[in-house]
mmCIF file of C-alpha atoms in Angstrom:
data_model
loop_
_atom_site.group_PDB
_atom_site.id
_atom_site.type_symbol
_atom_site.label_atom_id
_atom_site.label_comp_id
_atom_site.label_asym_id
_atom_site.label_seq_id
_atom_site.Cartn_x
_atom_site.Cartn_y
_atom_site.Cartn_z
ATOM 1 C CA UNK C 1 -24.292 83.510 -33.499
ATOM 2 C CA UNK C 2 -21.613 81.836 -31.122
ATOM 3 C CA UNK C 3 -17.880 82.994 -30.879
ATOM 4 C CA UNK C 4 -16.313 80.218 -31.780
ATOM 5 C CA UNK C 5 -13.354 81.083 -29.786
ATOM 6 C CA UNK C 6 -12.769 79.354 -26.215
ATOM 7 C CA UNK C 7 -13.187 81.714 -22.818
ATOM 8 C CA UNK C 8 -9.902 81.137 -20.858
ATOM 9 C CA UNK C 9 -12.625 81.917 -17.734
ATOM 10 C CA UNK C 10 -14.752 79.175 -18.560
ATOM 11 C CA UNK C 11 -12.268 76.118 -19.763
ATOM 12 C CA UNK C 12 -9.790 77.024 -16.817
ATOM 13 C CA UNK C 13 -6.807 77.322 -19.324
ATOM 14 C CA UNK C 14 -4.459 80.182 -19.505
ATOM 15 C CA UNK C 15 -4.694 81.763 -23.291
ATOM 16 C CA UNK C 16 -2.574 80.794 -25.846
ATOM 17 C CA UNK C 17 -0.220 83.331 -25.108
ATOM 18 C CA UNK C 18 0.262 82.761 -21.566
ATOM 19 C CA UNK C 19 0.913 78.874 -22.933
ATOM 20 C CA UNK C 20 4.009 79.831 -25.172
ATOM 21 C CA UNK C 21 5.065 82.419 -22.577
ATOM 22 C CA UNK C 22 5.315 79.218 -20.009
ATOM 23 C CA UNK C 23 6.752 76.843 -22.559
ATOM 24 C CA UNK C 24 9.449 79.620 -23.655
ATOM 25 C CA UNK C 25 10.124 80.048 -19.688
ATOM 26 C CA UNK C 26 10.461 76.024 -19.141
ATOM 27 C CA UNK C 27 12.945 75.949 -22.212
ATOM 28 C CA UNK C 28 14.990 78.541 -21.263
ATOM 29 C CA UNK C 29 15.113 76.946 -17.640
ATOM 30 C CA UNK C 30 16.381 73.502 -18.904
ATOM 31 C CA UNK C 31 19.439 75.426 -21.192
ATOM 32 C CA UNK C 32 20.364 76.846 -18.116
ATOM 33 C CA UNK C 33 20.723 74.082 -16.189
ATOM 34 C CA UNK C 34 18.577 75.184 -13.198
ATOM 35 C CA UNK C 35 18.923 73.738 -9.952
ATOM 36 C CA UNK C 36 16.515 70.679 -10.947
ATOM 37 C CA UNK C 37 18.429 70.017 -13.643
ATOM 38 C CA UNK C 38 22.257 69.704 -12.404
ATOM 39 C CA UNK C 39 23.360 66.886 -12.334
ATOM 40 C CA UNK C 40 27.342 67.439 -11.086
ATOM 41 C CA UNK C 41 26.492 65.687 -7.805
ATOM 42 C CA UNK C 42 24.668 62.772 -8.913
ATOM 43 C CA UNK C 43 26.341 59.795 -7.761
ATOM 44 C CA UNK C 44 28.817 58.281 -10.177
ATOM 45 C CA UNK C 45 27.416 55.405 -12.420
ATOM 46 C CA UNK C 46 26.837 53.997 -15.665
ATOM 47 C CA UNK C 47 25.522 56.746 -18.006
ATOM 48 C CA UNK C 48 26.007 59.441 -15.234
ATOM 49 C CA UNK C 49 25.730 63.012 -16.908
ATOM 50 C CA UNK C 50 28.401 65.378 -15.286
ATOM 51 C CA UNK C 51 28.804 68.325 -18.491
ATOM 52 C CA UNK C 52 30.364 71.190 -17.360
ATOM 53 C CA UNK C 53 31.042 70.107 -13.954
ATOM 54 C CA UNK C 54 34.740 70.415 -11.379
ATOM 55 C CA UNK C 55 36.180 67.042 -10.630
ATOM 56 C CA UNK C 56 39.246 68.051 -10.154
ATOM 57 C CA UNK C 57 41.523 65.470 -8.604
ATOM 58 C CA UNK C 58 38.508 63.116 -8.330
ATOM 59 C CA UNK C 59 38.959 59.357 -6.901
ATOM 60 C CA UNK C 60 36.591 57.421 -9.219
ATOM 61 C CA UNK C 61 39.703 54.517 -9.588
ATOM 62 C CA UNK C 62 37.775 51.403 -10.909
ATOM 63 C CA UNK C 63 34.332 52.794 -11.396
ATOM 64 C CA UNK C 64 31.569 51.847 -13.848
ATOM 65 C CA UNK C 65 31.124 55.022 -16.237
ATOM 66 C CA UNK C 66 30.006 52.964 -19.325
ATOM 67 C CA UNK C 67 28.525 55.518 -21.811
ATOM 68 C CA UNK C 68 28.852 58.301 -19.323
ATOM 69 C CA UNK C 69 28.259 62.191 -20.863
ATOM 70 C CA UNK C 70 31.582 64.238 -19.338
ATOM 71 C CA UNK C 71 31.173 66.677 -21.724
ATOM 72 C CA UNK C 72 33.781 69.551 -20.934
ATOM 73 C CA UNK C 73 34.302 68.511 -16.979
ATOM 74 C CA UNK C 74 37.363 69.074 -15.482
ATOM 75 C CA UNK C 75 38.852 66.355 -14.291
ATOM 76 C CA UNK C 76 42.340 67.517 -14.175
ATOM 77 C CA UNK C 77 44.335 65.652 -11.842
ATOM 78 C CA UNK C 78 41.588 62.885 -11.377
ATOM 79 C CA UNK C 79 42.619 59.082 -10.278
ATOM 80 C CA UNK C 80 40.459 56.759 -13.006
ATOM 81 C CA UNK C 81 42.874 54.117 -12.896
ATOM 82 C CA UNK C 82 41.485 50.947 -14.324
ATOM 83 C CA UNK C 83 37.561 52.864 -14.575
ATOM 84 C CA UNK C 84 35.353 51.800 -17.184
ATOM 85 C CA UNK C 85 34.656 54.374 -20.041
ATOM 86 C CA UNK C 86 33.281 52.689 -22.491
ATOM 87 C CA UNK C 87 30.963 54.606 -24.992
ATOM 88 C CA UNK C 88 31.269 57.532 -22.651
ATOM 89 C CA UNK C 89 31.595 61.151 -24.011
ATOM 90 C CA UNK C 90 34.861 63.211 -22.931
ATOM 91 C CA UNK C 91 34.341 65.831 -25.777
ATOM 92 C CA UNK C 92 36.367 69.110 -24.687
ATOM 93 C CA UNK C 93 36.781 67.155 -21.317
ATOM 94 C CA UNK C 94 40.481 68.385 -19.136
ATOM 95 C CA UNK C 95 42.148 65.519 -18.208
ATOM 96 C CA UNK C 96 45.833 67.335 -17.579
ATOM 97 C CA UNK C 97 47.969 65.342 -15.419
ATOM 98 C CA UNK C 98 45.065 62.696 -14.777
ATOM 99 C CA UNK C 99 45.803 59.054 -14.133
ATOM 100 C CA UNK C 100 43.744 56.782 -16.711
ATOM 101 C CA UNK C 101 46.167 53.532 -16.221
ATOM 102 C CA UNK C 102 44.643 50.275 -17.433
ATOM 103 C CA UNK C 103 41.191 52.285 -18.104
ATOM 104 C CA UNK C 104 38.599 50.418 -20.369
ATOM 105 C CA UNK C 105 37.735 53.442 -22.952
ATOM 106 C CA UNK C 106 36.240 51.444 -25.965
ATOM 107 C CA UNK C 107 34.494 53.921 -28.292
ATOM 108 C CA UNK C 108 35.097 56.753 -25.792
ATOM 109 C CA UNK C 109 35.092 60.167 -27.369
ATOM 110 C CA UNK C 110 37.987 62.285 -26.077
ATOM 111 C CA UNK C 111 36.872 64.731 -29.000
ATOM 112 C CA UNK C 112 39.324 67.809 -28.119
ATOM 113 C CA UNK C 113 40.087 66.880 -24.956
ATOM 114 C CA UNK C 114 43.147 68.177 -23.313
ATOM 115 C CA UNK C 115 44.939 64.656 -21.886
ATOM 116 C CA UNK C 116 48.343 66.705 -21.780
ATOM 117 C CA UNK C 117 50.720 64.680 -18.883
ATOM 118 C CA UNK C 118 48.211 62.009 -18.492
ATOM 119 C CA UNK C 119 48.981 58.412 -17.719
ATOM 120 C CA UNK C 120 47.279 56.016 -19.720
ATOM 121 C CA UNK C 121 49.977 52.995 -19.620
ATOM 122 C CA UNK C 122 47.893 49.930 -20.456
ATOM 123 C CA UNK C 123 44.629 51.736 -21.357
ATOM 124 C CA UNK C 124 42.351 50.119 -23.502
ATOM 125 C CA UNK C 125 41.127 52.579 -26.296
ATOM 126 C CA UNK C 126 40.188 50.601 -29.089
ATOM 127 C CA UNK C 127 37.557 52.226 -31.544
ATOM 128 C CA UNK C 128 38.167 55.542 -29.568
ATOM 129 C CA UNK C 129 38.059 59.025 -30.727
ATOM 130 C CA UNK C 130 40.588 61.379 -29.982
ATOM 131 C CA UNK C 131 40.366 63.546 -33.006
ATOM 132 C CA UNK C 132 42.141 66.954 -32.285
ATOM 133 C CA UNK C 133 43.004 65.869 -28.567
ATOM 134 C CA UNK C 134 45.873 67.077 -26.513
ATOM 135 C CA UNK C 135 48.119 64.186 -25.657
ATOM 136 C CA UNK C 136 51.326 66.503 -25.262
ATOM 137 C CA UNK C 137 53.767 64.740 -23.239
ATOM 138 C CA UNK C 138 50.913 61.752 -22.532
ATOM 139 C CA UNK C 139 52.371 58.489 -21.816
ATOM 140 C CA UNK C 140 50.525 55.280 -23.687
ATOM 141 C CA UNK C 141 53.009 52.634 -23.125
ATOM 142 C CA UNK C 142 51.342 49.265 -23.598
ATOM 143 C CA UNK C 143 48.072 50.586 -24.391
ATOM 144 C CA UNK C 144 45.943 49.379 -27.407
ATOM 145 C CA UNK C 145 44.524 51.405 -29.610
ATOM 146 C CA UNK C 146 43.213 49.599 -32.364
ATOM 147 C CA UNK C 147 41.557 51.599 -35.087
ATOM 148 C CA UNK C 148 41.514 54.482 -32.756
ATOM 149 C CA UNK C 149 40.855 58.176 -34.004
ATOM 150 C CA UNK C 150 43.760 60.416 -33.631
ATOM 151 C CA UNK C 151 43.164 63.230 -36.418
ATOM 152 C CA UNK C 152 45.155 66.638 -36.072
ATOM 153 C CA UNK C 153 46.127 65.271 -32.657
ATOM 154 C CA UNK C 154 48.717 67.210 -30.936
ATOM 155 C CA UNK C 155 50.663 64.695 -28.764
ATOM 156 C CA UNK C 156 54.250 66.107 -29.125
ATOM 157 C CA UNK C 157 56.557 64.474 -26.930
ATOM 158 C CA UNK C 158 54.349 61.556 -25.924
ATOM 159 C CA UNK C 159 54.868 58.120 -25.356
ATOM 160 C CA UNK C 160 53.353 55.381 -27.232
ATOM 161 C CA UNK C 161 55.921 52.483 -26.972
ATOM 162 C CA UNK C 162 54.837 48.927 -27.125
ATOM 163 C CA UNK C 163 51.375 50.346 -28.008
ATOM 164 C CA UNK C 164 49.300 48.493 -30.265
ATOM 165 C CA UNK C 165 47.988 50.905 -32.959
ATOM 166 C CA UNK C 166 46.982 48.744 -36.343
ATOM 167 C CA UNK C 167 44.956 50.777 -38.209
ATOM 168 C CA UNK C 168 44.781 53.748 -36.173
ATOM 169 C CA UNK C 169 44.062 57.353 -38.233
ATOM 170 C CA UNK C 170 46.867 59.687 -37.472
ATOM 171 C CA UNK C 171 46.068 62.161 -40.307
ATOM 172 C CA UNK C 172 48.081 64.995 -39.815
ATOM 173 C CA UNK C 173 48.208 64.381 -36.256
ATOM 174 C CA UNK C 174 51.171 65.692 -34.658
ATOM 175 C CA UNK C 175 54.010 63.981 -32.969
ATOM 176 C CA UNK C 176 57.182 65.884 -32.686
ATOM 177 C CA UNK C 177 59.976 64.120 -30.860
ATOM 178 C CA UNK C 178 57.463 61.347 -29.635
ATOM 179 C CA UNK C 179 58.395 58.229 -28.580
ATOM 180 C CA UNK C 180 57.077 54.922 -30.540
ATOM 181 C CA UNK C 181 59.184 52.106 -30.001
ATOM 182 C CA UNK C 182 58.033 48.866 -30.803
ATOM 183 C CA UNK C 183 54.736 50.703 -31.930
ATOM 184 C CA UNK C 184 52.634 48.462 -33.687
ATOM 185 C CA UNK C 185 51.164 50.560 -36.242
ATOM 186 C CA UNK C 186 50.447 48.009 -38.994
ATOM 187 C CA UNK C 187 47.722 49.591 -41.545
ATOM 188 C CA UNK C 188 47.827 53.560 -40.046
ATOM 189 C CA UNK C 189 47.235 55.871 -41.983
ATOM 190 C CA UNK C 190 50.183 58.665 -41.049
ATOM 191 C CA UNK C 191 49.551 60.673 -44.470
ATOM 192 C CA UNK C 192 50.903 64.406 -43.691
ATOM 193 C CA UNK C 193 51.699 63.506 -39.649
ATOM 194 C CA UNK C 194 54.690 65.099 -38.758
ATOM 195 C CA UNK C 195 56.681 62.673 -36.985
ATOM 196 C CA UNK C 196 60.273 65.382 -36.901
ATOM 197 C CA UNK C 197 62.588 63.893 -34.567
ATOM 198 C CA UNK C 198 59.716 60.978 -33.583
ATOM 199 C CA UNK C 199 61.685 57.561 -32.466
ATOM 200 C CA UNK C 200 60.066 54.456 -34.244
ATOM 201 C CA UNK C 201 63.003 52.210 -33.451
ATOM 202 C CA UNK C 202 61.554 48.677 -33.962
ATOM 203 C CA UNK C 203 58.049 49.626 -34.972
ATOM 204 C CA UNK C 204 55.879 48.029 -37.104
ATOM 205 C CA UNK C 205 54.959 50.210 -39.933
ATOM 206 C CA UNK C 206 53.637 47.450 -42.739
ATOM 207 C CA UNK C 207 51.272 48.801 -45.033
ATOM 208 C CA UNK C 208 51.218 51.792 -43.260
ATOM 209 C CA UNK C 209 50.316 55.079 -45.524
ATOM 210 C CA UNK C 210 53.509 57.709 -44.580
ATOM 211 C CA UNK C 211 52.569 59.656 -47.893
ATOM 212 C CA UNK C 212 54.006 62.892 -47.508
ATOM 213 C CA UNK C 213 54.678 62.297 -43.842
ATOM 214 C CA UNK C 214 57.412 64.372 -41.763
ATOM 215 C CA UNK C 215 60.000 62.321 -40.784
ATOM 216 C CA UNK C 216 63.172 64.488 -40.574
ATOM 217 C CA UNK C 217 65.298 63.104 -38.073
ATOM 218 C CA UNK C 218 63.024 60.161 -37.167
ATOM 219 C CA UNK C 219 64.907 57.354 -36.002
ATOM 220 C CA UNK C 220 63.618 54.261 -37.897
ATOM 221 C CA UNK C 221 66.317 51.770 -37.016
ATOM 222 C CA UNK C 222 64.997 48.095 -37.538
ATOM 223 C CA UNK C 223 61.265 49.076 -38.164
ATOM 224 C CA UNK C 224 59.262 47.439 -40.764
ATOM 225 C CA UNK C 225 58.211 49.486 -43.219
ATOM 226 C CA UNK C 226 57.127 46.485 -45.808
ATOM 227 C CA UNK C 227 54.531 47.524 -48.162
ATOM 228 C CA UNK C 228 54.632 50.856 -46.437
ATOM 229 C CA UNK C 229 53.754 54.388 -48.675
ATOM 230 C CA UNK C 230 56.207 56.614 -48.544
ATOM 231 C CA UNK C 231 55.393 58.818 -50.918
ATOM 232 C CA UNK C 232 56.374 62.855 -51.109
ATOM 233 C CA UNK C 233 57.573 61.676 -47.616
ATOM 234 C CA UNK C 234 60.133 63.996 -46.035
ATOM 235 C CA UNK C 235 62.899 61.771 -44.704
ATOM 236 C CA UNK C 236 66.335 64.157 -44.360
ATOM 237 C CA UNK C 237 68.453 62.757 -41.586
ATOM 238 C CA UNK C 238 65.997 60.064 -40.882
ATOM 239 C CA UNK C 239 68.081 56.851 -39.816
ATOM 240 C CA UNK C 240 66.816 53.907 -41.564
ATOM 241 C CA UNK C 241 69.793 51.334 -40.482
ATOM 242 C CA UNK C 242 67.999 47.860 -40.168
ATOM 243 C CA UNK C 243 64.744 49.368 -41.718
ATOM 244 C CA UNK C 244 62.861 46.278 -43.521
ATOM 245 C CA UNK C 245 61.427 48.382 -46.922
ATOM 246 C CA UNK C 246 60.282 45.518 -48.771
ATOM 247 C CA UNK C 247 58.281 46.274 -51.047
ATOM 248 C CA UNK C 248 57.865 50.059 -49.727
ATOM 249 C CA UNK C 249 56.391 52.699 -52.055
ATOM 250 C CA UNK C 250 59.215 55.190 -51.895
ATOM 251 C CA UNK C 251 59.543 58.519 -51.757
ATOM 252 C CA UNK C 252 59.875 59.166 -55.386
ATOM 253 C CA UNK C 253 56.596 56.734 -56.154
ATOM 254 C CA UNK C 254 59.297 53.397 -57.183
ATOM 255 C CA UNK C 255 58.954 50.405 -55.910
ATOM 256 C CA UNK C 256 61.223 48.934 -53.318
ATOM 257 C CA UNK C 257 62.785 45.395 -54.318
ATOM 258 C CA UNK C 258 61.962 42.773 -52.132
ATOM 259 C CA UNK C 259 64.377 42.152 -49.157
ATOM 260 C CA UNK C 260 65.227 45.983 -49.347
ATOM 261 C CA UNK C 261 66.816 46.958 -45.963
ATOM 262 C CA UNK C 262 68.123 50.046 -44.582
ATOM 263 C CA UNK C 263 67.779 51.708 -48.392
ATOM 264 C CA UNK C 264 65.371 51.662 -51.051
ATOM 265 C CA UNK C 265 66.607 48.930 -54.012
#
């Protein structure tokens, strides 16, 4: 009667065991990130995988990084003026201090990142994630981001003025004593942000949802809050001179009256 078994002598393979012990070894070589696998000096390039890697102060100013994986690089200091970042991961990336001016971020994730002192004036971020990000101090002027992620942000003291922002999520994101003048924020959903000492002088705030938003302080002089939510909002020493509130959901859930302006009718 034959073994039915296979001789590792005869068929030239190593036995089963020394297969899984080589296919454990490969695996555990490739979530290391051997030598044959890094990739932090590949050549930058559409889809270029740099995770975990020092770019510190990097010139990559007007680059193609389309859908390029950055995931927690530091790129502190780096110059990606007017570089193209669409679709590209920046999940738990540093970006302190880095110039992003004019940069083409589409449906970038800057999941977590830390963007604190970045410039970003005229940045295109439209459809971008920035859920929990770091934008302390960042300065947006002029940049668009049109129904951009911003959850539990932390961008005290930034600067968003002249941005375009309609229907941006800036649940409970928080933006002490930031700047947002002539903010378009038409359709954003602010519910719980804490805007305390924020200026939204001339912003556009229709049919924004402020329900239960903190705005103590806030300077809202000549904003348009028309059809806004204000519900369970916090507004003590808020300046509303000028404020358009037609139509507003108020504080205490009543309607404004139409042509309301700088108080609730």
């Amino acid at each position: 009667m034959h073994d039915s078994k296979e001789d590792p002598r005869r068929t030239g393979r190593p036995p089963p065991t020394r297969q899984v012990t080589l296919l454990l070894t490969l695996a555990l070589t490739l979530l290391a990130g051997g030598p044959a696998f890094a990739a932090c000096d590949n050549p930058p390039g559409p889809g270029v995988i740099w995770t975990g890697c020092d770019k510190r102060n990097a010139a990559l100013a007007g680059l193609d990084l389309r859908g390029a994986v950055l995931l927690r690089t530091d790129l502190s200091g780096a110059d990606l003026t007017g570089t193209r970042l669409s679709g590209a991961d920046l999940t738990l990336t540093k970006l302190r201090g880095a110039t992003l001016r004019d940069v083409k971020a589409g449906d970038a994730r800057f999941v977590s990142a830390d963007l604190s002192g970045a410039q970003l004036q005229g940045a295109v971020l439209d459809g971008a994630s920035l859920d929990r990000a770091t934008l302390t101090g960042t300065v947006l002027t002029g940049a668009t981001l049109r129904g951009a992620g911003l959850y539990q942000a932390e961008a005290a003291g930034a600067d968003f003025g002249d941005a375009q922002m309609p229907k941006a999520n800036l649940l409970q994101a928080r933006l002490r004593g930031a700047r947002l003048t002539n903010t378009n924020l038409e359709g954003a959903n602010c519910k719980r942000a804490s805007l305390e000492e924020a200026t939204l002088t001339g912003a556009v705030l229709r049919h924004a949802n402020l329900e239960e938003a903190q705005l103590l302080s806030a300077d809202l002089t000549g904003a348009d809050l028309s059809d806004a939510v204000l519900v369970k909002a916090d507004l003590s020493d808020a300046r509303l001179e000028g404020a358009i509130l037609d139509r507003a959901r108020w504080v205490d859930r009543r309607r404004c009256a139409a042509g309301s302006t700088g108080a609730c009718r």
